[in-house]
């Protein structure tokens, strides 16, 4: 299971993600949808380590992790 808990990311004062939480169970398929500029790509880039969140936690299989790169 992958959990992103209370993720916040800003870019120069612009809030891309504000307190976002997502849980993805093993073997499931999800889609993240929204308007342009809603933060969809940013949350995914945080999930795979391209960006670091300003705050929040990432958990994988019940353990808190720090993803430092894709």
PDB file of C-alpha atoms in Angstrom, residues 8-58:
ATOM      1  CA  UNK A   8       1.889  20.242   0.887  1.00  0.00           C
ATOM      2  CA  UNK A   9       4.085  21.681  -1.878  1.00  0.00           C
ATOM      3  CA  UNK A  10       4.589  25.306  -2.852  1.00  0.00           C
ATOM      4  CA  UNK A  11       6.583  26.963  -5.609  1.00  0.00           C
ATOM      5  CA  UNK A  12       7.608  30.529  -4.807  1.00  0.00           C
ATOM      6  CA  UNK A  13       4.459  31.270  -2.832  1.00  0.00           C
ATOM      7  CA  UNK A  14       2.133  29.408  -5.211  1.00  0.00           C
ATOM      8  CA  UNK A  15       0.487  26.451  -3.469  1.00  0.00           C
ATOM      9  CA  UNK A  16       0.467  23.424  -5.783  1.00  0.00           C
ATOM     10  CA  UNK A  17      -0.766  20.893  -3.196  1.00  0.00           C
ATOM     11  CA  UNK A  18      -2.288  21.789   0.159  1.00  0.00           C
ATOM     12  CA  UNK A  19      -2.700  19.018   2.758  1.00  0.00           C
ATOM     13  CA  UNK A  20      -3.354  16.271   0.164  1.00  0.00           C
ATOM     14  CA  UNK A  21      -3.775  12.664   1.338  1.00  0.00           C
ATOM     15  CA  UNK A  22      -4.022   9.633  -0.965  1.00  0.00           C
ATOM     16  CA  UNK A  23      -4.114   5.904  -0.193  1.00  0.00           C
ATOM     17  CA  UNK A  24      -3.540   3.334  -2.941  1.00  0.00           C
ATOM     18  CA  UNK A  25      -4.091  -0.328  -2.088  1.00  0.00           C
ATOM     19  CA  UNK A  26      -1.956  -2.998  -3.765  1.00  0.00           C
ATOM     20  CA  UNK A  27      -3.512  -4.316  -6.977  1.00  0.00           C
ATOM     21  CA  UNK A  28      -5.828  -1.349  -7.525  1.00  0.00           C
ATOM     22  CA  UNK A  29      -5.931   1.211 -10.319  1.00  0.00           C
ATOM     23  CA  UNK A  30      -6.624   4.888  -9.704  1.00  0.00           C
ATOM     24  CA  UNK A  31      -6.877   8.054 -11.770  1.00  0.00           C
ATOM     25  CA  UNK A  32      -6.085  11.551 -10.592  1.00  0.00           C
ATOM     26  CA  UNK A  33      -8.262  14.042 -12.446  1.00  0.00           C
ATOM     27  CA  UNK A  34      -8.693  17.787 -12.224  1.00  0.00           C
ATOM     28  CA  UNK A  35      -8.352  21.077 -14.016  1.00  0.00           C
ATOM     29  CA  UNK A  36      -5.099  22.427 -15.414  1.00  0.00           C
ATOM     30  CA  UNK A  37      -2.924  23.654 -12.569  1.00  0.00           C
ATOM     31  CA  UNK A  38      -4.760  21.638  -9.911  1.00  0.00           C
ATOM     32  CA  UNK A  39      -1.569  19.875  -8.743  1.00  0.00           C
ATOM     33  CA  UNK A  40      -2.031  16.428 -10.311  1.00  0.00           C
ATOM     34  CA  UNK A  41       1.449  16.224 -11.803  1.00  0.00           C
ATOM     35  CA  UNK A  42       3.008  17.721  -8.694  1.00  0.00           C
ATOM     36  CA  UNK A  43       1.537  15.081  -6.364  1.00  0.00           C
ATOM     37  CA  UNK A  44       2.726  12.317  -8.702  1.00  0.00           C
ATOM     38  CA  UNK A  45       6.206  13.832  -8.921  1.00  0.00           C
ATOM     39  CA  UNK A  46       6.330  13.843  -5.128  1.00  0.00           C
ATOM     40  CA  UNK A  47       5.181  10.209  -5.039  1.00  0.00           C
ATOM     41  CA  UNK A  48       8.027   9.059  -7.286  1.00  0.00           C
ATOM     42  CA  UNK A  49      10.695  11.336  -5.817  1.00  0.00           C
ATOM     43  CA  UNK A  50      11.147  13.997  -8.484  1.00  0.00           C
ATOM     44  CA  UNK A  51      10.021  16.699  -6.011  1.00  0.00           C
ATOM     45  CA  UNK A  52      10.271  16.769  -2.234  1.00  0.00           C
ATOM     46  CA  UNK A  53       7.142  17.782  -0.336  1.00  0.00           C
ATOM     47  CA  UNK A  54       7.346  20.860   1.881  1.00  0.00           C
ATOM     48  CA  UNK A  55       5.432  18.920   4.522  1.00  0.00           C
ATOM     49  CA  UNK A  56       3.650  15.609   4.936  1.00  0.00           C
ATOM     50  CA  UNK A  57       4.624  11.951   4.951  1.00  0.00           C
ATOM     51  CA  UNK A  58       4.960   9.097   2.476  1.00  0.00           C
TER      52      UNK A  58
END
